[in-house]
Short mmCIF file of C-alpha atoms and ligand atoms in Angstrom, two decimals:
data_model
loop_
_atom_site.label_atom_id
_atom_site.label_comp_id
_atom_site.label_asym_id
_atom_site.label_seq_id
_atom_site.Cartn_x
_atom_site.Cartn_y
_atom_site.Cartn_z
CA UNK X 1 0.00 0.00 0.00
CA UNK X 2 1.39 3.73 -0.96
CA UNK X 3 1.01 6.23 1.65
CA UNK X 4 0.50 9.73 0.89
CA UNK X 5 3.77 11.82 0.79
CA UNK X 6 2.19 14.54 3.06
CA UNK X 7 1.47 11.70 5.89
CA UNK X 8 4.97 10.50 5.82
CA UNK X 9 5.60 13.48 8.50
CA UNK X 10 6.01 12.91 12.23
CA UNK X 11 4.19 14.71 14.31
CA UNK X 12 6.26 18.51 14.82
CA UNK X 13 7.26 17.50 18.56
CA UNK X 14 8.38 14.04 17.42
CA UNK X 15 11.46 13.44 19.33
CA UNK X 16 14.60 12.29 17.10
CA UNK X 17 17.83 10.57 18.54
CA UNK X 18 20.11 7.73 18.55
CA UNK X 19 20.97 5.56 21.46
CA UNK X 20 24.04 3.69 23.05
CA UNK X 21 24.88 1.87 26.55
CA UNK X 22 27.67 3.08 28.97
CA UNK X 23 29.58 -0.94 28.48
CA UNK X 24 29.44 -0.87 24.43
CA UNK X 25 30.88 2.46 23.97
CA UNK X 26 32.69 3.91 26.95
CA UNK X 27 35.43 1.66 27.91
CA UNK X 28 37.23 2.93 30.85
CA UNK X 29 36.83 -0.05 32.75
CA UNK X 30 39.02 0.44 35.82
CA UNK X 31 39.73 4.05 34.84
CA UNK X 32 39.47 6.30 38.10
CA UNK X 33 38.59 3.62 41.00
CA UNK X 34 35.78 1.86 39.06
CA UNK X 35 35.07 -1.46 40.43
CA UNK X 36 34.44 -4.38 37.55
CA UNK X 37 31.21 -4.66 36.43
CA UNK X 38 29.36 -8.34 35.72
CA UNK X 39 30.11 -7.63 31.80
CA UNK X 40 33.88 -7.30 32.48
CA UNK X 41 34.17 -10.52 34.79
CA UNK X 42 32.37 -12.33 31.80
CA UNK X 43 34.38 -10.66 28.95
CA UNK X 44 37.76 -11.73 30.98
CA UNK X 45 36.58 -15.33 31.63
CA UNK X 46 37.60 -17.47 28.03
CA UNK X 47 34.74 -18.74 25.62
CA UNK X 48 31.95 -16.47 26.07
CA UNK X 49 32.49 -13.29 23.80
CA UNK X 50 33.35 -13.67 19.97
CA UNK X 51 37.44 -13.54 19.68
CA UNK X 52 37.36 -13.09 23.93
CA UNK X 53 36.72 -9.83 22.81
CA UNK X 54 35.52 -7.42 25.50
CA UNK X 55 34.53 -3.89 26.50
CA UNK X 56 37.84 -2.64 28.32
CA UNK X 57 38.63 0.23 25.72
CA UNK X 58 35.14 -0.73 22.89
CA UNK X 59 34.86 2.96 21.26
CA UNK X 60 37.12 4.96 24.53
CA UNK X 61 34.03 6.91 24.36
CA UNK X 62 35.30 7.29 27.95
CA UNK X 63 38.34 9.24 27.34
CA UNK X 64 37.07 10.28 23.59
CA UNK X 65 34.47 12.85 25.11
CA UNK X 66 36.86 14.77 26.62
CA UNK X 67 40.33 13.61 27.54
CA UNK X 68 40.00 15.16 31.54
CA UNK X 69 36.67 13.60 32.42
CA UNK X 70 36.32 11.86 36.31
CA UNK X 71 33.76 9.80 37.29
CA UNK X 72 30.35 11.47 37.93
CA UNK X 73 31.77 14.57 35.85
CA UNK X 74 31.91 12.77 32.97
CA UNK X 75 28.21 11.90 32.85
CA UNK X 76 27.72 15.81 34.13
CA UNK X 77 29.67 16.30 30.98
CA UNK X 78 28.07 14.21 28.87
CA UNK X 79 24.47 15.65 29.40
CA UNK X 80 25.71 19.41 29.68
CA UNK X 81 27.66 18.59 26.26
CA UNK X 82 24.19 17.22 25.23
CA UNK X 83 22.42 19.88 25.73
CA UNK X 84 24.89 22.39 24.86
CA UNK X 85 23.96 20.80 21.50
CA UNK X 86 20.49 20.89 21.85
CA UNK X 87 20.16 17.55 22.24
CA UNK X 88 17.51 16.06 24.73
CA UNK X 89 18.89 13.35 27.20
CA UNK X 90 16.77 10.04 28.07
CA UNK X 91 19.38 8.23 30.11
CA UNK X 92 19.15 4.67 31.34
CA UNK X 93 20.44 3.61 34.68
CA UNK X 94 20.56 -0.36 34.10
CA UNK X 95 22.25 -1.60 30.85
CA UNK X 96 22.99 -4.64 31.55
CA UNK X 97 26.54 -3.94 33.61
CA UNK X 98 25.46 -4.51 37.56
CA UNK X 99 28.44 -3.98 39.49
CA UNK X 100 30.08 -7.35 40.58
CA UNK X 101 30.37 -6.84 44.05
CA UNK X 102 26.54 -6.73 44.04
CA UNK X 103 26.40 -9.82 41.69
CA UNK X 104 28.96 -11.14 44.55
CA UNK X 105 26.03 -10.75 46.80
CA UNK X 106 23.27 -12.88 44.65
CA UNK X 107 22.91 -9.88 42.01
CA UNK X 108 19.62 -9.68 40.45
CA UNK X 109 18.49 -12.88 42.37
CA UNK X 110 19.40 -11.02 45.88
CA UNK X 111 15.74 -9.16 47.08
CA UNK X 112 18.19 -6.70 49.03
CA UNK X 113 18.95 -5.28 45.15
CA UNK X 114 15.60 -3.62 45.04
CA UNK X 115 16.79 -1.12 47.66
CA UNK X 116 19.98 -0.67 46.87
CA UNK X 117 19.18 0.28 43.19
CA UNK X 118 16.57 2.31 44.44
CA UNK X 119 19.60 4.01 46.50
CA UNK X 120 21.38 4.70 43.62
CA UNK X 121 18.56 5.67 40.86
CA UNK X 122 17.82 8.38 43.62
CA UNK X 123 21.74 9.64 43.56
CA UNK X 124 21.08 9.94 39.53
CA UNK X 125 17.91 11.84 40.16
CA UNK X 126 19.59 13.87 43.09
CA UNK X 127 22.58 14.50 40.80
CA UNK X 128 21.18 15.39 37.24
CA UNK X 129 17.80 15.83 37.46
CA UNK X 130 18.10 19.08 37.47
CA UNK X 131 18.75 18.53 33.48
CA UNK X 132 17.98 15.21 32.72
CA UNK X 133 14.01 15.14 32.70
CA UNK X 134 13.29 11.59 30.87
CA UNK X 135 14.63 8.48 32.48
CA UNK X 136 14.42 4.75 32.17
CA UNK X 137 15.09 2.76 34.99
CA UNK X 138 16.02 -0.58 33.82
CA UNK X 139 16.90 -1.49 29.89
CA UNK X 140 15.31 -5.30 28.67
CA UNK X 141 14.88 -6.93 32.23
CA UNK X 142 13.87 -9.90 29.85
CA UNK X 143 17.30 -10.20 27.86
CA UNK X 144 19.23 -9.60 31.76
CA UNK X 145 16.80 -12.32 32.85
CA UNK X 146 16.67 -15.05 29.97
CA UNK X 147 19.85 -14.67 28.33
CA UNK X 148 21.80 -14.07 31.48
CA UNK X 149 20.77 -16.55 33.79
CA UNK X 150 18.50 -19.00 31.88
CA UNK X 151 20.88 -19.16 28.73
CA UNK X 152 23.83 -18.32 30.04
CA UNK X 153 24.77 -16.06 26.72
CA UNK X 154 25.17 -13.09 28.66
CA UNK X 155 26.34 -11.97 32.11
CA UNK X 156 26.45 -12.85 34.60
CA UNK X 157 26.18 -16.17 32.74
CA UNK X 158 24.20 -18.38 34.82
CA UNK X 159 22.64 -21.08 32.81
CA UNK X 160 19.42 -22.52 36.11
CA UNK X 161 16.55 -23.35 33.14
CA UNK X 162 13.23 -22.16 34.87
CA UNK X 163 14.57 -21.11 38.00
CA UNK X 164 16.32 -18.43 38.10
CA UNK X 165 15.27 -15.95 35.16
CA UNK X 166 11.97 -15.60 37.17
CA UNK X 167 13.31 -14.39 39.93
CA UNK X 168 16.01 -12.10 38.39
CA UNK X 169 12.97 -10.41 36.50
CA UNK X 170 10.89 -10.39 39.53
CA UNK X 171 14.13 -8.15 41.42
CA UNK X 172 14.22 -6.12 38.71
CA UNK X 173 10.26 -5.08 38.74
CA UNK X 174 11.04 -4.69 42.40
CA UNK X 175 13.58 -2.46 41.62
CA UNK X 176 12.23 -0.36 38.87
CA UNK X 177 9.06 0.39 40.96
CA UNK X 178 10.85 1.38 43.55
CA UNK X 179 12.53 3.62 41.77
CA UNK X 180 9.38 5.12 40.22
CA UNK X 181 7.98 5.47 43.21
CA UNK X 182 10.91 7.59 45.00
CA UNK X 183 11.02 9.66 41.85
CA UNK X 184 7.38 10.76 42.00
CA UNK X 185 7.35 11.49 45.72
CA UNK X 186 10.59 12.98 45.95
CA UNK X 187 11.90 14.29 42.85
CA UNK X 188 8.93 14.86 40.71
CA UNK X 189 7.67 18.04 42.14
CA UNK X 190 9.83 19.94 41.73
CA UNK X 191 12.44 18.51 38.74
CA UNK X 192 8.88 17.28 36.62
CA UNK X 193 9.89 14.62 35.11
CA UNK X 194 8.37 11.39 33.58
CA UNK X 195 10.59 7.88 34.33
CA UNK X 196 9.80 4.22 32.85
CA UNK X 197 11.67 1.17 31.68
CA UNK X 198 12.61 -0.17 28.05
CA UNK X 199 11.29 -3.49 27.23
CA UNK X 200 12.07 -5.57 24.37
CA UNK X 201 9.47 -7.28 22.09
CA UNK X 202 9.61 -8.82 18.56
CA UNK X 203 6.31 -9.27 16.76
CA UNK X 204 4.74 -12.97 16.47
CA UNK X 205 2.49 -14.18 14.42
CA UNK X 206 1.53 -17.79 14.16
CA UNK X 207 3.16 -20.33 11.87
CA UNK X 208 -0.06 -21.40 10.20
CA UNK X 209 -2.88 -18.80 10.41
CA UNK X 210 -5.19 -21.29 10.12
CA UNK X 211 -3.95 -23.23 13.49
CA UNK X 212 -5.72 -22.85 16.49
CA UNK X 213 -2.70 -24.59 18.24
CA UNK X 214 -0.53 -22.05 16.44
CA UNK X 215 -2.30 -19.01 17.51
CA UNK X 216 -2.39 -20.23 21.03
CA UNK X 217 1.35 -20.93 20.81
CA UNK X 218 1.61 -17.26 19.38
CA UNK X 219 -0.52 -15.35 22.24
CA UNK X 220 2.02 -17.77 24.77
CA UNK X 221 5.00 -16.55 23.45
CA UNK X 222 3.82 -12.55 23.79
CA UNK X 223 2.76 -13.47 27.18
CA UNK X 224 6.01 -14.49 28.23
CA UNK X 225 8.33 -12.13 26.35
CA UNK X 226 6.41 -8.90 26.03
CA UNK X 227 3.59 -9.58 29.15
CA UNK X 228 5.93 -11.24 31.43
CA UNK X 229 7.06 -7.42 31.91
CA UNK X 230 4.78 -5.19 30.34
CA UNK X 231 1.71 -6.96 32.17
CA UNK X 232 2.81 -6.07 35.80
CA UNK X 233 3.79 -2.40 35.11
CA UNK X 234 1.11 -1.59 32.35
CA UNK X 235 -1.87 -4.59 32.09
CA UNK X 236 -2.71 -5.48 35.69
CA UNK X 237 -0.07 -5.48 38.17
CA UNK X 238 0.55 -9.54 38.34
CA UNK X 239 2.20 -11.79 35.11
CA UNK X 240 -0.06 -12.92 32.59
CA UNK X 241 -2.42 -15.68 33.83
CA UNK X 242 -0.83 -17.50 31.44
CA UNK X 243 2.28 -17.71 32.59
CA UNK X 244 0.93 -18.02 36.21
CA UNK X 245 -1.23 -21.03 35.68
CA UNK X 246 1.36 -22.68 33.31
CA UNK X 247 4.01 -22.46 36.00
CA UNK X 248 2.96 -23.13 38.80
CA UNK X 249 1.00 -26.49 37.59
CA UNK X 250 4.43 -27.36 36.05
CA UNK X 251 6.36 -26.71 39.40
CA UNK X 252 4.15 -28.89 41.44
CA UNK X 253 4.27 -31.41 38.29
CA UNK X 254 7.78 -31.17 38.88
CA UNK X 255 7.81 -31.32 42.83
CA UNK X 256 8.93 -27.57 43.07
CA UNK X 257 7.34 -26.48 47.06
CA UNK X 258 6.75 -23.85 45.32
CA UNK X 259 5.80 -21.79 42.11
CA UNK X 260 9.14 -20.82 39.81
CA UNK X 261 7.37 -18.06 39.43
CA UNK X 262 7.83 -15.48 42.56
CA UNK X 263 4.51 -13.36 44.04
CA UNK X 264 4.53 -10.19 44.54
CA UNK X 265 3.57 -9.64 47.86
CA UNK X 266 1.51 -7.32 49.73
CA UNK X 267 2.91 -4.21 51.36
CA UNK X 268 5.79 -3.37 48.89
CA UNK X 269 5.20 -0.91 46.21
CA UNK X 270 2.71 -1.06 43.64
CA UNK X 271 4.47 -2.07 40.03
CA UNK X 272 1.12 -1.28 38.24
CA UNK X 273 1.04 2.08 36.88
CA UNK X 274 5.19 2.58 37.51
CA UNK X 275 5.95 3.53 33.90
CA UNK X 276 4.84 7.21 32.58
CA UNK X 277 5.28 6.57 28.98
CA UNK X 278 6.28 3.12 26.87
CA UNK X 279 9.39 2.62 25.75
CA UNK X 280 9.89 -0.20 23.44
CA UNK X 281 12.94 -1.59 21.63
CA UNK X 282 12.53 -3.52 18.29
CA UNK X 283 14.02 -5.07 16.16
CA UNK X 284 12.60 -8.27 14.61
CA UNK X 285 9.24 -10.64 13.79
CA UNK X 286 9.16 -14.57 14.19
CA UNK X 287 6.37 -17.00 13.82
CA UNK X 288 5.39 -19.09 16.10
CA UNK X 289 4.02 -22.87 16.43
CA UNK X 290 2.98 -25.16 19.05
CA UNK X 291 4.83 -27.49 20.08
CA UNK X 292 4.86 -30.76 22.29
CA UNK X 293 4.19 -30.47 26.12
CA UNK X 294 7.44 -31.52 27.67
CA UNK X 295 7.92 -31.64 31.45
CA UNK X 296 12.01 -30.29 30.85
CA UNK X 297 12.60 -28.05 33.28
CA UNK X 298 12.98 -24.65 31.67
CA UNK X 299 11.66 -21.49 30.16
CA UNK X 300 10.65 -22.81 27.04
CA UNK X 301 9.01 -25.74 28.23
CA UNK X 302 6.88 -23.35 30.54
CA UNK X 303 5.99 -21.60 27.03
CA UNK X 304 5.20 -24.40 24.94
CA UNK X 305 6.45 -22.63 21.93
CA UNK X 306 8.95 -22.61 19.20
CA UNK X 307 9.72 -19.16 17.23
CA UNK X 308 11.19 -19.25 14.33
CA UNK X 309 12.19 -16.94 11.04
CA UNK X 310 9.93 -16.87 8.20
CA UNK X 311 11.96 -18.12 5.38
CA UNK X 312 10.35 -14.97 3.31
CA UNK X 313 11.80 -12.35 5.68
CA UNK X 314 15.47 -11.11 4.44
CA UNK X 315 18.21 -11.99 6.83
CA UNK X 316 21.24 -9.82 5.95
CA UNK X 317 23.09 -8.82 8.92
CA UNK X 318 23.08 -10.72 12.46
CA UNK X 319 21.35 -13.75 12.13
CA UNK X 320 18.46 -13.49 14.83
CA UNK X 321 17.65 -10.21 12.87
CA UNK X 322 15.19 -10.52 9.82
CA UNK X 323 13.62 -7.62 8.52
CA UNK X 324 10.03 -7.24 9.10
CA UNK X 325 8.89 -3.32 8.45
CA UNK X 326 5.50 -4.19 9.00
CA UNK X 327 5.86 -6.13 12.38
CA UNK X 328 6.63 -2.90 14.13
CA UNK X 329 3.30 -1.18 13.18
CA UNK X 330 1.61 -4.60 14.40
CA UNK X 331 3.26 -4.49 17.68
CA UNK X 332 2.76 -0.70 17.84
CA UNK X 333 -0.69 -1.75 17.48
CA UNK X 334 -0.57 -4.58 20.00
CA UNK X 335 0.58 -2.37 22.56
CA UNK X 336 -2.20 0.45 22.41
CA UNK X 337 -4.61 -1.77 22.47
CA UNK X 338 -3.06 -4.16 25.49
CA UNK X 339 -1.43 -1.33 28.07
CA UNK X 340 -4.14 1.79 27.42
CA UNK X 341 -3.28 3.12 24.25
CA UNK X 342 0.63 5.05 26.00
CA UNK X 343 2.78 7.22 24.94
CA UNK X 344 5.52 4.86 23.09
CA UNK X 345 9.00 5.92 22.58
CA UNK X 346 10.78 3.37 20.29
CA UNK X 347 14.08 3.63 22.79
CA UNK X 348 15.81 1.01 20.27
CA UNK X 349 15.42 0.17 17.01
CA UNK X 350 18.19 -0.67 13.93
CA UNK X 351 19.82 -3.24 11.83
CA UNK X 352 23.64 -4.83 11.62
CA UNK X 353 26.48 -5.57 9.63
CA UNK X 354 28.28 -8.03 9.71
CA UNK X 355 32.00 -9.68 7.85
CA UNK X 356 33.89 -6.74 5.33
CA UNK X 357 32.55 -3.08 6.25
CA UNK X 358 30.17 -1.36 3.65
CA UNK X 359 30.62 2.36 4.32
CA UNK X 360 27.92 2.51 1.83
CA UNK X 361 25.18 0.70 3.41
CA UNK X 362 22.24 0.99 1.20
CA UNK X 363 20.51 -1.96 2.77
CA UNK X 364 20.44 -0.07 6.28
CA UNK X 365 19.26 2.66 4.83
CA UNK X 366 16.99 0.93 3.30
CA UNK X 367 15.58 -0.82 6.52
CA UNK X 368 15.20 2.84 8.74
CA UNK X 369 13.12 3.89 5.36
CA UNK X 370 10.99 1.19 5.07
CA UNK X 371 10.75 0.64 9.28
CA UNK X 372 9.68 4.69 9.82
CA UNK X 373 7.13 4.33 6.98
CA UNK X 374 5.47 1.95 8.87
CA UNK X 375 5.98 4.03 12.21
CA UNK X 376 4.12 7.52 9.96
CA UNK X 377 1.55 4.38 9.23
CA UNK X 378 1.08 3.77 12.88
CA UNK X 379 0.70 7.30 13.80
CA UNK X 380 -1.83 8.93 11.28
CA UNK X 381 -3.59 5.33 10.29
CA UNK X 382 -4.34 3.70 13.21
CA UNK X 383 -3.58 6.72 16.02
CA UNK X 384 -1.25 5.24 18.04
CA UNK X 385 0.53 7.62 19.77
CA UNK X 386 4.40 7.52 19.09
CA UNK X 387 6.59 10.51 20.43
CA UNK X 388 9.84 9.53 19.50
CA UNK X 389 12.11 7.04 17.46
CA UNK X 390 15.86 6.22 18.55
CA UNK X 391 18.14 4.55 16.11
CA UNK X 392 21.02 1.73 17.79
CA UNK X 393 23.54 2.82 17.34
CA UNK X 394 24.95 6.05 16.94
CA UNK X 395 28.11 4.44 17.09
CA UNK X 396 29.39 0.85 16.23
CA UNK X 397 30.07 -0.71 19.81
CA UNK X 398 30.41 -4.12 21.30
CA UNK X 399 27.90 -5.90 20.38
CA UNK X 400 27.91 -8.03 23.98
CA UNK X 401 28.66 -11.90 23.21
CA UNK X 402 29.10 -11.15 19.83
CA UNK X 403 32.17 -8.22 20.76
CA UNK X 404 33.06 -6.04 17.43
CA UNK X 405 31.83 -8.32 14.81
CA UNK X 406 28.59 -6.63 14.48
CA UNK X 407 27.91 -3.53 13.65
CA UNK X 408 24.75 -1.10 14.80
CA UNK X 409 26.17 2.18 13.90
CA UNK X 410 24.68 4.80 12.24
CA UNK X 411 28.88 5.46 12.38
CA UNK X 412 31.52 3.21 11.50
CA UNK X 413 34.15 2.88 14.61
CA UNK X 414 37.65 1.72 12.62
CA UNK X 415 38.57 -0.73 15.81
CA UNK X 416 42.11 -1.50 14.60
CA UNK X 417 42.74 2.09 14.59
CA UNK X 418 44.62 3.83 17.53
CA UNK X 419 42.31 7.01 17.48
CA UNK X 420 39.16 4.52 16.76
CA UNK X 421 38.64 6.89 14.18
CA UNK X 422 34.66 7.66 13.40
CA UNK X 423 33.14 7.89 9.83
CA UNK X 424 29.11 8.42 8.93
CA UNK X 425 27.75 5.18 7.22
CA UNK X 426 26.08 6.45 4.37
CA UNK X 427 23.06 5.25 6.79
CA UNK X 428 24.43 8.27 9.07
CA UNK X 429 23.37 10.25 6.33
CA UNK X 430 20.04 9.09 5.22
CA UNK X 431 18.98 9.58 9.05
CA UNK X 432 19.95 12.94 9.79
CA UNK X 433 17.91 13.97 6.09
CA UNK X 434 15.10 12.22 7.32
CA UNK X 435 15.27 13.70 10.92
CA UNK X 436 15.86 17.09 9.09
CA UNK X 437 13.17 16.87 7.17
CA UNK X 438 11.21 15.61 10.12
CA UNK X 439 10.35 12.41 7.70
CA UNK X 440 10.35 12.25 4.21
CA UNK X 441 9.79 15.35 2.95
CA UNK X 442 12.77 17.04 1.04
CA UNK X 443 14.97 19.00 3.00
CA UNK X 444 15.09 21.52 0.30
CA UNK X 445 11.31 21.87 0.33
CA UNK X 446 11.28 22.47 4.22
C1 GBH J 501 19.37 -4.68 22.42
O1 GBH J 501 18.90 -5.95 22.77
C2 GBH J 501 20.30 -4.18 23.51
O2 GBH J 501 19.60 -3.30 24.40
C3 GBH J 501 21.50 -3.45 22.98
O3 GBH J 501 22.44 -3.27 23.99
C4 GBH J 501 22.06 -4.25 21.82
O4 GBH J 501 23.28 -3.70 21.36
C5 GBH J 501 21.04 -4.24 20.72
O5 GBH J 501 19.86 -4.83 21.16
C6 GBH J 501 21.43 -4.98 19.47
O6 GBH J 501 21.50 -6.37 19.70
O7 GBH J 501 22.04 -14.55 19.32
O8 GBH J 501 19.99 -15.68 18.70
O9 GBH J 501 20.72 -15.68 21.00
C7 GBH J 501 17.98 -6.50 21.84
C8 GBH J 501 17.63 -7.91 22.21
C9 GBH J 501 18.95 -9.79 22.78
C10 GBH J 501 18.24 -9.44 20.53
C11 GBH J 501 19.95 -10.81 22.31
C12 GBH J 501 19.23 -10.48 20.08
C13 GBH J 501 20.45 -12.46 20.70
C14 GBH J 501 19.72 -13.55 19.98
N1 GBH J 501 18.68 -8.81 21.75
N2 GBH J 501 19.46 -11.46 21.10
S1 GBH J 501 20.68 -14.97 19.75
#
């Protein structure tokens, strides 16, 4: 379907940016008495990261920003820099590098982290709110959860199938609300603000349309990827029933005392209603069938489901990544009608390279056309109400388990380099016209 050239605008307040993480890009990993982080124990350790690559130096965004920076004052100088610019902060306090000394005391599985993170988010608030006025308190509790202690994949790198990822997720929601909470009693007022937390989602749709099985596989798997986070904070203030009933008639089947899946109990804070806008990172589609009931102890057993690619969909980068334009108005979609029809900032959203560089990377350019057509779709078709749209990455970065092989920037970071020298993908480009022209409208006509 064409879409009329005047509709391919974004609303004149639509908020434009491009986003990294303090591990991918910063490096500075003991610099000026930092302690290690979980990423850098599991970067150091052999056989987890592509090449034992790791984040010690990645892009020495650290030292790059300004050669003098210490500690806080380089995050002072980072948003005053920002904003210097013009630029609008939205700063994440969780991305994915806990300190190890608290992963030395349980991490994310310790209940004690709620408070202490609630400690700290109210140091960031104390200390920059002043300027900083949109914040995210945690980024993809379900990749920290699943991939780092179900899988294994990323730190800390505890593989416990069906154990512990619930309970890591649980801390987290225990920690973000807490954090919401002390923001909007004590910071709110007066520094008027609006605070949530980024969750990840891909779009599913079922193997066979015409499979009742499938479809029920399909509405599993959003349950436990998207609802397993968004339900408590947006939907009703508990996990989907789904994933309730399913567990807990698997842990008795499996002679747990009791559920995998932890409560949340009366008299701590309230997690519904602890997020003031979405935020939603996206990147992919899979479809999804049923499969057979298995009693395995695990996550996916508890789901029932297998995802998989569509063999239609063009995979062209990183392999988990096939690009689906039209998923992201679907899940834009999804999550109006689900969590109350919320302001949605895509926090993430982008597409890698992989093997020889392409400076000129028509195929990227290609996917943030055809992706934001579908966003203008979203907006004046179907009225769902999108504020702003943040490409990953502005800058190559390490790429986690996969280190410097892949590449998300919107610049390319020349690694072998000593001055990690930066250079605008053609991408880079194509970006800043569209964000000039506020969408695809001619710059020169604007
Ligand atoms: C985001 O996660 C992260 O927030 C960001 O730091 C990261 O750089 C960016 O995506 C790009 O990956 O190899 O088949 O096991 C997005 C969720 C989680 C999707 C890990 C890919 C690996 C799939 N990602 N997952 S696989």
């Amino acid at each position: 379907m064409s879409v009329d050239i005047r509709e391919n605008l974004f609303p004149s307040d639509f908020a434009w940016g491009a986003a990294t993480a303090a591990y991918q890009v910063e490096g500075g990993w003991k610099a000026h008495g930092k302690g290690p982080s979980i990423w850098d124990t599991f970067c150091h350790g052999k056989g987890r990261v592509f090449e034992d690559q790791n984040g010690d130096v990645a892009c020495n965004s650290y030292e790059l920003w300004e050669e003098d920076l210490r500690c806080v004052n380089y995050y002072n100088k980072v948003i005053n820099d920002l904003l210097a610019c013009n630029i609008t902060p939205m700063v994440t306090l969780y991305h994915f590098d806990l300190p190890q000394a608290l992963q030395d005391r349980g991490g994310w599985k310790w209940a004690g982290i709620a408070e202490v993170f609630d400690g700290y988010a109210a140091f960031c608030f104390r200390t920059f709110g002043d300027r900083v006025k949109l914040w995210l308190t945690l980024n993809e509790p379900y990749v920290c959860a699943k991939l780092g202690h179900e899988d294994g994949l990323f730190a800390p790198g505890v593989r416990d199938p069906g154990v512990s990822l619930y309970l890591a997720g649980h801390n987290m929601l225990r920690a973000h609300a807490r954090a919401w909470h002390s923001y909007s009693a004590l910071f709110r007022p007066e520094q008027k603000g609006l605070i949530s937390l980024a969750l990840n989602s891909d779009w599913a749709e079922p193997q066979d349309p015409s499979s009742p099985q499938d479809a029920a596989a399909t509405e599993r798997y959003m349950a436990f990827t998207f609802g397993w986070f968004a339900s408590p904070v947006f939907m009703t203030g508990d996990y989907p029933a789904t994933m309730r009933s399913r567990i807990e008639a698997r842990s008795a089947g499996q002679g747990f005392p009791a559920a995998r899946l932890p409560e949340f109990e009366e008299g701590e804070p309230r997690v519904l209603g602890t997020a003031d806008f979405f935020a939603l990172n996206h990147y992919t589609s899979r479809r999804v069938r049923a499969v057979s009931p298995s009693q395995t102890l695990g996550f996916k057993g508890d789901q029932e489901a297998e995802a998989e690619m569509d063999p239609s969909w063009p995979v062209c980068g990183t392999p988990w990544l096939a690009v689906v334009p039209y998923g992201l108005r679907k899940l834009l979609n999804y999550i109006k009608d689900a969590c109350g029809n919320p302001a949605i900032y895509i926090t993430e959203n982008g597409f890698a390279q992989t093997g020889p560089v392409d400076l000129n990377d028509s195929q990227r350019s290609g996917f943030y056309r055809d992706t934001l057509l579908e966003v203008c779709k979203a907006i004046h078709e179907d009225g769902v109400d999108v504020r702003g749209y943040f490409a990953w990455s502005l800058l190559d970065n390490f790429e986690w388990a996969d280190g410097f092989s892949v590449r998300f920037g919107l610049f390319h970071v020349d690694f072998t380099h000593p001055e990690l020298t930066r250079t605008m993908y053609l991408s880079g480009r194509e970006y800043a016209k569209i964000i000039m022209g506020n969408g695809f409208q001619s710059t020169a006509q604007s």
